[in-house]
XYZ file of C-alpha atoms in Angstrom:
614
model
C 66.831 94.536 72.693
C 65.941 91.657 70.341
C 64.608 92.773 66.940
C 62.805 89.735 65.046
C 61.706 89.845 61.453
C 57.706 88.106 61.167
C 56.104 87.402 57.952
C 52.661 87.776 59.668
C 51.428 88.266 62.898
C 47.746 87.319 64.478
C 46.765 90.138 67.021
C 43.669 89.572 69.553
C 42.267 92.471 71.451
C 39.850 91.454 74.108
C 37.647 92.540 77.428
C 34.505 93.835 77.645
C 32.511 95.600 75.802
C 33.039 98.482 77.138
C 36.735 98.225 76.878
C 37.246 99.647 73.749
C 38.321 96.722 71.865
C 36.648 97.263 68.623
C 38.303 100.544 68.133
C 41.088 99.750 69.769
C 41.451 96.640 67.312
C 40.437 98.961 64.628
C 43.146 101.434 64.909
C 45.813 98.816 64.507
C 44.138 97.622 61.723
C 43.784 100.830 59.968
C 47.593 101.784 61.048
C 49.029 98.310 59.617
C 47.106 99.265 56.401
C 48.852 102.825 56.214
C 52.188 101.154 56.851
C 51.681 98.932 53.882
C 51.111 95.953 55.482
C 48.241 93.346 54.232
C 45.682 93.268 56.383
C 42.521 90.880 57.387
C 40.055 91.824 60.221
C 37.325 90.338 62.187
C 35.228 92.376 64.909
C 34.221 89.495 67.267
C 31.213 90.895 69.805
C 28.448 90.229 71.739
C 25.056 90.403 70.345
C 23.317 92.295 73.842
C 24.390 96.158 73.601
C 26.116 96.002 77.119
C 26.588 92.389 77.994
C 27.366 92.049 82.213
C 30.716 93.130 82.675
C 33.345 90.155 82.972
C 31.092 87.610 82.229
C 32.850 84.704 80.122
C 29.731 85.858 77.235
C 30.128 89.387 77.387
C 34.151 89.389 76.334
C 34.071 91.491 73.507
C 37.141 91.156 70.698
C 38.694 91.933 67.677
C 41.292 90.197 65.857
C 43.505 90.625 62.650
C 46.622 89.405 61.118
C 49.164 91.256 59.299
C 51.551 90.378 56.594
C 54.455 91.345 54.359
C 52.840 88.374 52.113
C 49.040 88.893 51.277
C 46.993 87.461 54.243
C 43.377 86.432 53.547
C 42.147 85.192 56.944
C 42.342 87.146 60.243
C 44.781 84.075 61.722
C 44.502 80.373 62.676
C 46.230 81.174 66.159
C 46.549 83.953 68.246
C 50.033 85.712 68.200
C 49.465 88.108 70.637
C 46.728 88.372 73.132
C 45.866 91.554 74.937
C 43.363 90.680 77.902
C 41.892 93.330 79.454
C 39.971 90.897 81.881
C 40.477 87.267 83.502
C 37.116 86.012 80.990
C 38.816 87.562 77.779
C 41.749 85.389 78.905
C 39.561 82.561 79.398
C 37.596 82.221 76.565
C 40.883 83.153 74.121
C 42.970 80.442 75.384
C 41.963 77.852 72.932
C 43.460 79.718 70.247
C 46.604 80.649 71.602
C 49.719 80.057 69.793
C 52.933 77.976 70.784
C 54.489 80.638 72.999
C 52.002 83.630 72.385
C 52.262 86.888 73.868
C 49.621 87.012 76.489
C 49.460 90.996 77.581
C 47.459 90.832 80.777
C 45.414 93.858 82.542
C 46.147 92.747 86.017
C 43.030 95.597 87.184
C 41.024 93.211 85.808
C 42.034 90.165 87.681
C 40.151 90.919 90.580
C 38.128 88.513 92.786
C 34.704 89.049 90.919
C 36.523 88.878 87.889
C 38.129 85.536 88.529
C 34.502 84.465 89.506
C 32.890 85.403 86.869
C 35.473 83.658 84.153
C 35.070 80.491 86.686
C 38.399 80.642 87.639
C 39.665 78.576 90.934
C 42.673 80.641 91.539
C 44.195 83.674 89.481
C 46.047 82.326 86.115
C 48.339 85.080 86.475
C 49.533 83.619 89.695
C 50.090 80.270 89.165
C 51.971 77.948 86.556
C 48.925 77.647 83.965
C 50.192 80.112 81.613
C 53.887 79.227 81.544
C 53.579 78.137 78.346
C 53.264 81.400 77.087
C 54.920 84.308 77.279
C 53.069 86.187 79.828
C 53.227 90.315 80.285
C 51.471 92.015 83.076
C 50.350 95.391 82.953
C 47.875 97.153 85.784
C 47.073 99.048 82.948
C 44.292 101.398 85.100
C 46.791 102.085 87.376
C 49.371 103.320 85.002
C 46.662 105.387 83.058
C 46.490 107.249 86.258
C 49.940 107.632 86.911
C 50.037 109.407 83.341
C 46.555 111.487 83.842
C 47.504 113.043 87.031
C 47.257 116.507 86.977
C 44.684 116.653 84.293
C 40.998 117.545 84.774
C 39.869 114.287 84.016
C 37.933 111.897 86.593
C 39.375 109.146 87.808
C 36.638 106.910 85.967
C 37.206 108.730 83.070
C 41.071 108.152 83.226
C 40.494 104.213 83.633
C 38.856 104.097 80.105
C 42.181 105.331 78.749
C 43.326 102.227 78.803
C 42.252 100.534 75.879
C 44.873 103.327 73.944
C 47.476 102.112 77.063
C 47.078 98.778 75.397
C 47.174 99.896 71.793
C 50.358 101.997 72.592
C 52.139 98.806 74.405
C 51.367 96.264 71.289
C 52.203 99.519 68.939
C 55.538 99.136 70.369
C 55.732 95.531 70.350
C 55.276 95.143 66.506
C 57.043 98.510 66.057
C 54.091 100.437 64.423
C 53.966 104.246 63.739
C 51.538 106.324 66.194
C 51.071 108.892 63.759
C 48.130 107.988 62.369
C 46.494 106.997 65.307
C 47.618 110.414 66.451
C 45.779 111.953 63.191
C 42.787 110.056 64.069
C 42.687 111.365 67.911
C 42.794 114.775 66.690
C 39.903 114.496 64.174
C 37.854 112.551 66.342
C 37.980 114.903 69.869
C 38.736 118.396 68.039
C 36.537 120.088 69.746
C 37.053 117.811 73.299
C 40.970 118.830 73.730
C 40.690 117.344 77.737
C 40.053 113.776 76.034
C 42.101 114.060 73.007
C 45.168 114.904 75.239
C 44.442 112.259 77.797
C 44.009 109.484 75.101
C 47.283 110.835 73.607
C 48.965 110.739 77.104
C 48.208 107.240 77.729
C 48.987 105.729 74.182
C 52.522 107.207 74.130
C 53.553 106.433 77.222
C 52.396 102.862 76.943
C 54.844 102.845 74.322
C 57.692 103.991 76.306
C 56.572 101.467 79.154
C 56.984 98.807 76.553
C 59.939 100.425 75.118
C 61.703 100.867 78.713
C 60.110 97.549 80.443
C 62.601 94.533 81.076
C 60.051 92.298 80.399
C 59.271 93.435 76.418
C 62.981 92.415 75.368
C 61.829 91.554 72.008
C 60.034 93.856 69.045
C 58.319 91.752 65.877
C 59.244 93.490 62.518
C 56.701 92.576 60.069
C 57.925 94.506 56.651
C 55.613 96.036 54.183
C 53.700 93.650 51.714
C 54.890 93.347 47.760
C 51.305 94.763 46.815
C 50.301 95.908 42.917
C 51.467 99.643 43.018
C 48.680 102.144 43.382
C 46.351 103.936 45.631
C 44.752 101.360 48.881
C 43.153 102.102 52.023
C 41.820 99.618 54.400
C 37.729 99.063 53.568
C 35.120 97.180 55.991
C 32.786 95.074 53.510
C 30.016 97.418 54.603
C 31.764 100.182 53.240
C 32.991 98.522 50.129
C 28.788 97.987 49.132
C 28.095 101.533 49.813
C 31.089 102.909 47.802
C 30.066 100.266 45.375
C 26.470 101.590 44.529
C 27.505 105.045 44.382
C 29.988 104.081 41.888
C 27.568 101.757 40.107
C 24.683 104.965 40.121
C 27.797 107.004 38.516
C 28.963 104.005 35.696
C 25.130 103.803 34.805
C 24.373 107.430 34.786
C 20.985 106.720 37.349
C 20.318 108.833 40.506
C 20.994 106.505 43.349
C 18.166 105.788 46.468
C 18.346 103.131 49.139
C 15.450 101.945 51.123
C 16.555 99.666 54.436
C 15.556 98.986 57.834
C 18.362 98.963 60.487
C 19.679 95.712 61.110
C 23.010 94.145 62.786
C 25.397 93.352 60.420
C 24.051 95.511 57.905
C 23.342 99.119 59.103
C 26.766 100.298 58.416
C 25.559 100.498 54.884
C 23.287 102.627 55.150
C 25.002 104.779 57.672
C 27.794 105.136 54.530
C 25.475 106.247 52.319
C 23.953 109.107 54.013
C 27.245 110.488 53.774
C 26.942 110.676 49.849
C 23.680 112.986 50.020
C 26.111 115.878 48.413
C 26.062 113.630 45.664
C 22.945 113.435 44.594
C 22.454 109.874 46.480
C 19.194 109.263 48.229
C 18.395 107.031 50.906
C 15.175 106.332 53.649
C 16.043 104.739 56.854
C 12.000 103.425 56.855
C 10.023 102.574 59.559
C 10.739 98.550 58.713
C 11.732 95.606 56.358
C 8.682 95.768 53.975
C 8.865 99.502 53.914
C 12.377 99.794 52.929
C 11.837 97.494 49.961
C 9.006 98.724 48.808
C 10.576 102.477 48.762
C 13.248 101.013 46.643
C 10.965 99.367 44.122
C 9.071 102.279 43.763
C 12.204 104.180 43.018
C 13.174 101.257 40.756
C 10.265 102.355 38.676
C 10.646 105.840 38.670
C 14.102 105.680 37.044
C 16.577 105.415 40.070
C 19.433 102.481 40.373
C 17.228 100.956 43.594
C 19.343 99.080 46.057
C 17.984 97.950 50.098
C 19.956 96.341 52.244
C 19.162 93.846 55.497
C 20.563 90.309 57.304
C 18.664 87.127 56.914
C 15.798 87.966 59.513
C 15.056 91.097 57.085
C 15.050 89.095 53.940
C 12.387 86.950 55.658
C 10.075 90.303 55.805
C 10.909 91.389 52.285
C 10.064 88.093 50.667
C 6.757 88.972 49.000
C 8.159 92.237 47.944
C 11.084 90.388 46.096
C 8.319 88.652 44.398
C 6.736 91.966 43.463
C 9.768 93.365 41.929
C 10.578 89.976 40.043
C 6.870 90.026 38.739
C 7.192 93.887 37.642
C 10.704 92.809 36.061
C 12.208 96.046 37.987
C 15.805 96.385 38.555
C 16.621 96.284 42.124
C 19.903 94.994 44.575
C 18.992 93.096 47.016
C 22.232 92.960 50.060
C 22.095 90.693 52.194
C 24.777 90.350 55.015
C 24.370 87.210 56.327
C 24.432 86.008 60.012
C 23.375 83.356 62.311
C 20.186 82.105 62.360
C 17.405 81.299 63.433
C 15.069 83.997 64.249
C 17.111 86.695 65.893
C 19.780 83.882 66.003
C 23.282 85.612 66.684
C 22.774 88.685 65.513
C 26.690 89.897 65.078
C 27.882 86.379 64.308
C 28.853 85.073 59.924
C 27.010 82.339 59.367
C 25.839 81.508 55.421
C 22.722 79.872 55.766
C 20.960 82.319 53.574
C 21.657 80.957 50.573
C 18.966 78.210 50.028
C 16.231 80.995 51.145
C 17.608 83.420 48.910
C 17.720 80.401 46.137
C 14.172 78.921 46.743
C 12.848 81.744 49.217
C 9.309 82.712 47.514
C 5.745 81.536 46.599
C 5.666 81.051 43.015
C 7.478 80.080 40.712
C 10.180 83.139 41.422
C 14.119 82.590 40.338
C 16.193 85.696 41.224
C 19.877 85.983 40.282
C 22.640 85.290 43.179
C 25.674 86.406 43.504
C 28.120 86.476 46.544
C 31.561 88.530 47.373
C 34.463 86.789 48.561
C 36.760 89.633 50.525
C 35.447 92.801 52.053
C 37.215 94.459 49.062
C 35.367 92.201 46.772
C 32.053 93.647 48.271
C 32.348 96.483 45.535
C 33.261 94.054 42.510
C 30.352 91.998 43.552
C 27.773 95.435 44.411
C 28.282 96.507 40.798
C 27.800 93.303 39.365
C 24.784 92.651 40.984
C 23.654 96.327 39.680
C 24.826 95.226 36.279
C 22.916 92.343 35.872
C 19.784 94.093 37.791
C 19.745 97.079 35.139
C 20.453 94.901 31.808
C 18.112 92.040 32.706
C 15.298 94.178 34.528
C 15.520 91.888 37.344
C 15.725 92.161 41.186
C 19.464 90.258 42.399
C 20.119 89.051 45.428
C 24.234 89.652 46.716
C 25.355 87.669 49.269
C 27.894 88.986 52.176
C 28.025 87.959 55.689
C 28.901 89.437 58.775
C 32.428 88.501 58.987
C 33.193 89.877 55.547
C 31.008 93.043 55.908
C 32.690 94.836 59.477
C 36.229 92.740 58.866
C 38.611 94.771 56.640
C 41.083 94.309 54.112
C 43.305 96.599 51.677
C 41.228 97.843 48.746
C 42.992 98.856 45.489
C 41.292 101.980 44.654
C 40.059 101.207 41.294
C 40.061 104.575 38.359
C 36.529 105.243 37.946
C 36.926 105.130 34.379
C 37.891 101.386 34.442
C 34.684 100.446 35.753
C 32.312 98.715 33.368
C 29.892 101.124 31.316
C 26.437 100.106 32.917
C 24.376 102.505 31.473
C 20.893 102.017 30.297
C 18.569 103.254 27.910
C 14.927 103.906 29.104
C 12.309 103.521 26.546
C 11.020 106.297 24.755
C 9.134 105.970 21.757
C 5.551 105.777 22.289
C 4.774 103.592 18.624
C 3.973 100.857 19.132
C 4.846 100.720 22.953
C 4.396 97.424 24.869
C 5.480 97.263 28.447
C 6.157 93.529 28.276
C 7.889 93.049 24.949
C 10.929 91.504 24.809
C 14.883 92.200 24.027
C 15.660 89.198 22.184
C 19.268 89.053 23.499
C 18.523 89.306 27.100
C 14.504 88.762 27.352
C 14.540 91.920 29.608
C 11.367 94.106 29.113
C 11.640 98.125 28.324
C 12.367 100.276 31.543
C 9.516 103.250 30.881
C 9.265 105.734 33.304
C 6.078 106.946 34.741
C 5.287 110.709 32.751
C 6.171 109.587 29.367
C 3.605 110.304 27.081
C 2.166 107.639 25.869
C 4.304 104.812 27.835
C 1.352 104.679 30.456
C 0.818 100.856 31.568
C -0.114 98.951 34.322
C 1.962 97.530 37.437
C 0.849 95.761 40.503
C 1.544 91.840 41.821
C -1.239 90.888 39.597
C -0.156 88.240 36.454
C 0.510 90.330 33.637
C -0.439 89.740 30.032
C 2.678 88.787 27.673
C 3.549 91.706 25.972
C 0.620 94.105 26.575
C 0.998 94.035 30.482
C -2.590 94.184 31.102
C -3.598 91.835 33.931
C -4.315 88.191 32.773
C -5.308 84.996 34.924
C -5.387 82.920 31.583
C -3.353 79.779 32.744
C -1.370 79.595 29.284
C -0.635 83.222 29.952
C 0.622 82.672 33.296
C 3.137 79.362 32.106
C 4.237 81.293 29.430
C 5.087 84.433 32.149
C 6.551 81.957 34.050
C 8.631 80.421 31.960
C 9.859 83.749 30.337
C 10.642 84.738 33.292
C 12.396 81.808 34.496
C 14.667 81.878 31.401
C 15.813 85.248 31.105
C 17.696 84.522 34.754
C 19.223 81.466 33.228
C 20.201 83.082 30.350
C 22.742 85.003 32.478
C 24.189 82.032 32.632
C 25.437 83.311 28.963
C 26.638 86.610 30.422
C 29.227 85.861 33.606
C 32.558 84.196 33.551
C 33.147 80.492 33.217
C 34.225 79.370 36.623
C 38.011 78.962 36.619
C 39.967 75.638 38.615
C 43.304 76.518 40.106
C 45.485 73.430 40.026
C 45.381 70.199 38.064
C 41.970 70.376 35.883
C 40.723 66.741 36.959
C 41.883 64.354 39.763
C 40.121 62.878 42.933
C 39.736 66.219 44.623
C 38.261 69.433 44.223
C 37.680 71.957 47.069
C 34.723 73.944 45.939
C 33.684 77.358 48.120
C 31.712 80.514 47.627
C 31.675 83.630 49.757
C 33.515 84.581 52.891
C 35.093 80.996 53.047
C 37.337 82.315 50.138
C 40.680 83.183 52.129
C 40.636 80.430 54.137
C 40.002 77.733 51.930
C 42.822 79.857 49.469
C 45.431 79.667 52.534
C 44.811 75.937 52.881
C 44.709 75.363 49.389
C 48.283 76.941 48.576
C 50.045 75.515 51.872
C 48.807 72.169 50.745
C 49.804 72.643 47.404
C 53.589 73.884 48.528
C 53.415 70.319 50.320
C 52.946 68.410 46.719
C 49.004 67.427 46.989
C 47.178 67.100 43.940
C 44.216 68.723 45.040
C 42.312 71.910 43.319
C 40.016 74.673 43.770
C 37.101 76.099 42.471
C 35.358 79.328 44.294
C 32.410 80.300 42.810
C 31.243 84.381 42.638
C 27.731 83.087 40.897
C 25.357 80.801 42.411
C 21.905 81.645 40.679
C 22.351 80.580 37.944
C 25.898 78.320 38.113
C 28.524 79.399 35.607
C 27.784 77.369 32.473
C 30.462 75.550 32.673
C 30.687 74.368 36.634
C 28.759 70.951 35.776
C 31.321 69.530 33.558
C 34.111 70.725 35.701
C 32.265 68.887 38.886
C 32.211 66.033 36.537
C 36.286 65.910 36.030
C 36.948 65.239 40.217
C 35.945 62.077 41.766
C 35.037 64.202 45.306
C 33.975 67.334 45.737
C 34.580 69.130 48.956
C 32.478 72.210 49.856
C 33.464 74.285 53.366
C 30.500 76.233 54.188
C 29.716 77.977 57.279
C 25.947 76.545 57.096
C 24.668 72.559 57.200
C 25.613 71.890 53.917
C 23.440 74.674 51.527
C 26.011 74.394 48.269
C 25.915 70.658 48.446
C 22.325 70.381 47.949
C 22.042 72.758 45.234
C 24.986 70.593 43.896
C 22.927 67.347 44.084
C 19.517 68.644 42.890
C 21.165 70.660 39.654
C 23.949 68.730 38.522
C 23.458 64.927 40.246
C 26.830 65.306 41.814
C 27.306 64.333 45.430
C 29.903 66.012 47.426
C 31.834 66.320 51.066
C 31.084 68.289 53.390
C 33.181 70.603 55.690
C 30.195 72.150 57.875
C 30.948 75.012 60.268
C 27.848 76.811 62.442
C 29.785 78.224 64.946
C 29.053 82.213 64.625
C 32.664 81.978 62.910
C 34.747 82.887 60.186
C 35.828 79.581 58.954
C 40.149 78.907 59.375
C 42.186 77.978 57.136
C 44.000 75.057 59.188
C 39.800 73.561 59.194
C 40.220 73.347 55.753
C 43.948 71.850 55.857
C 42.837 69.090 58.230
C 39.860 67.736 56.271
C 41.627 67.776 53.169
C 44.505 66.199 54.505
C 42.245 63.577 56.090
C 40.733 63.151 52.760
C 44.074 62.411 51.199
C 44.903 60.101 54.013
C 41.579 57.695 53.636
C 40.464 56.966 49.996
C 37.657 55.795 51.291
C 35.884 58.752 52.392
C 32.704 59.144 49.604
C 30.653 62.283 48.894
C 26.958 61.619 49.848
């Protein structure tokens, strides 16, 4: 038996959706993280609960690649595809690999099946796959074989075979069971009929692979060269949850979240009601406007105020927003991004959020942006936005999306004590109290909370009265309020890093990103750079307002490229703020963008000076 040494693998689990792939997919995930491996993730599903079994839109996947060198993307091609059905073949093909792994589940193969996926004639049976490296398994037949004996139903021993599957590819890229095995045993402890059948069928689907003729070769991909200390594999969901616990903690607050279920956010606030021995608070409210309302009035009693939704929620919270930037209450503001319009693609990435959550209000209204990058960076980026909510007493707006908030990567577990010091100081001191004086460094107004003696003053959506609070509708008043207002966010400006440039500092290129483009445009951007171009990269954490120094660096490149997965959002902030035209690499697929997307434009760009920015 073959042994052969990989420095990363792509892995693609995929059938229906009630196949298991998602946990099947995130098992190996979890498993390669434990091993030491790097690790990027993307859940790929349908948006209906159930779609119709072995239809070509139901096919339900999840895909990741694994590394001994950090990976940032979950793959540009598909090294190994398990296909639990003839449509999660069909609709996977495109991405296939030279000489992939296809792992097929012949059960599924079936004449409906075929009919469904609109195939003529089976694939598996003809010449159309010889390309690849094909593998079939009746893996519902074989689950049987194993399950005899037991208690179990028959239908009941056919849905072991999403862990048959996970065992086979376990063996083919020579993973350890064990904590799979952990998992099983925490998850059915008190269902010993299912944890025993599950175990059953993943084990020996590893000695089918280990025995089989066919599976003459094992992939060896060695533990990554990470930073020593403590990691575990974090969702981006679960990176924001962590992350405003730990931000209630660094600024001494009590902790309450307000949200409204919503696909790709919920996971965030299923997290957090697992802190409640904490101290943490949270209201799963009856919808958008309720769930941002709680948290502003928690905001004003005292309590580091966070809700979190997807773009169809931020449409319902928009007035709210307003009434928390007009009260000049602290308050995060997460908003996983996904496609759009309306209900839109409900469990697809997309980043067309950003001009709403730039320009989304009545009124003259700026709110502070920022964005995360990785799902690890989802915590960085949580307590920033908390940091910059409590010391300007503003709400702020954080930007994930969906592919960055249930995808995973390894997550350095940080020492709590080398967090930033966030705390605040509420205001005390009756003498001479005025709710709407100023702090001359950061223009943020004094955070009073409601009980003082003698800090009583007025709130509501109603102008307010510079400095006294009172309500005003004098029209210098209300310029002045505006204007106030609008400078203390640009005065962060003053307060966040200078964006950096990797690579030469001015030339005729620069590939500019923000958000969950970061890994692929970072893979692109260091395989072209192996190659010799003299190209560079900017990715930008801070979008509202711009690092202070991003207009002079814009001004150093003769093109600017932007990748976004919207029509071109970044690129017309980029025009109206700094003059600057730029490229566009425009992606609205209801997918993570790749890194060899990124490689081909540039490369085209290189190839034809006479492609202009508009």
């Amino acid at each position: 038996m073959k042994k052969t040494v990989r420095t990363v693998a792509t892995i693609r689990f995929a059938g229906d959706s009630g196949d298991g792939m998602q946990l099947t997919g995130g098992q190996f995930a979890n498993t390669s993280g434990s091993m030491g491996n790097s690790v990027n993730s993307f859940p790929d599903y349908p948006s209906e609960i159930r779609a119709p079994e072995g239809t070509l839109y139901g096919v339900s996947a999840y895909q990741l690649q694994i590394g001994s060198i950090p990976v940032n993307t979950p793959g540009n091609f598909i090294d190994v595809l398990v296909a639990m059905n003839a449509s999660s073949l069909k609709v996977n093909l495109g991405q296939l690999a030279e000489n992939a792994i296809v792992i097929a589940n012949t059960e599924g193969f079936g004449a409906k099946n075929l009919q469904l996926a609109k195939y003529a004639e089976n694939p598996l049976e003809n010449d159309s796959l010889k390309k690849y490296r094909l593998m079939k398994i009746d893996m519902v037949e074989e689950s049987k074989k194993v399950l005899q004996g037991t208690d179990l139903s028959i239908k009941d021993m056919a849905r072991c075979k999403n862990f048959f599957a996970l065992g086979v590819v376990y063996w083919l890229l020579d993973r350890d069971m064990q904590y799979t095995e952990k998992w099983l045993n925490q998850k059915f402890a008190k269902k010993q009929k299912y944890l025993n059948a599950n175990l059953l069928a993943m084990k020996a689907a590893y000695e089918y692979a280990k025995n089989s003729d066919e599976f003459d070769e094992q992939f060896i991909v060695e533990k990554a060269d990470l930073p020593k200390g403590k990691y575990r594999n974090i969702t981006g969901n679960e990176a924001v949850a962590i992350g405003l616990v730990a931000a209630a903690n660094k600024a001494s607050l009590p902790l309450f979240l307000g949200s409204y279920p919503i696909t790709p956010a919920t996971e965030i606030l299923h997290f957090i009601s697992g802190y409640k021995k904490y101290g943490v608070k949270h209201l799963q409210a009856e919808d958008e406007i309720a769930g941002i309302s709680s948290a502003i009035g928690a905001s004003f009693g005292g309590y580091l105020a966070a809700t979190t939704t997807s773009g169809p929620g931020l449409s319902l919270k928009v007035e709210a927003i307003g009434l928390a930037l007009i009260l000049e209450l602290p308050l995060v503001i997460v908003d996983v991004q996904r496609g759009g319009p309306s209900t839109g693609l409900p469990t697809k990435p997309e980043q067309a959020d950003l001009l709403m959550a730039m320009y989304g209000r009545h009124g003259e209204a700026p709110v502070p942006i920022v964005a995360a990058r990785s799902a690890s960076h989802c915590f960085d980026m949580t307590i920033e936005a908390a940091r910059i909510a409590l010391k300007y007493m503003t709400p702020v707006i954080l930007l994930t999306d969906g592919y960055l908030a249930q995808g995973t990567n390894p997550w350095h577990i940080p020492d709590i004590n080398d967090l930033p010091d966030i705390s605040v100081k509420f205001e005390t001191n009756p003498e001479n109290f005025q709710p709407y004086s100023r702090n001359p460094e950061t223009l943020a107004r004094p955070w009073a909370i409601p009980g003082t003696q003698g800090l009583e003053h007025r709130i509501g959506g109603l102008e307010k009265e510079n400095l006294t609070g009172l309500v005003s509708q004098d029209p210098e008043n209300h310029e002045l309020m505006v204007n106030l207002r609008a400078k203390k966010v640009a005065g962060i400006a003053n307060d966040i890093p200078d964006a950096v440039v990797d690579g030469p500092q001015e030339g005729d290129l620069l590939i500019v990103g923000w958000g969950g483009t970061h890994g692929a445009i970072l893979d692109a951007f260091n395989q072209l750079r192996s190659e010799g171009k003299k190209i560079s990269f900017c990715h930008l954490d801070y979008l509202n307002p711009f690092p202070k120094n991003l207009g002079e660096i814009l001004n150093r490149f003769k093109r600017i490229l932007i990748p976004e997965l919207n029509s071109g959002s970044l690129g017309t902030l980029f025009r109206s703020t700094y003059m600057k035209p730029s490229i566009g690499l425009n992606k609205i697929q209801g997918k993570p963008l790749k890194a060899v997307e990124v490689y081909l434009k540039v490369i085209e760009l290189l190839n034809d000076k006479e492609i202009v920015a508009i």
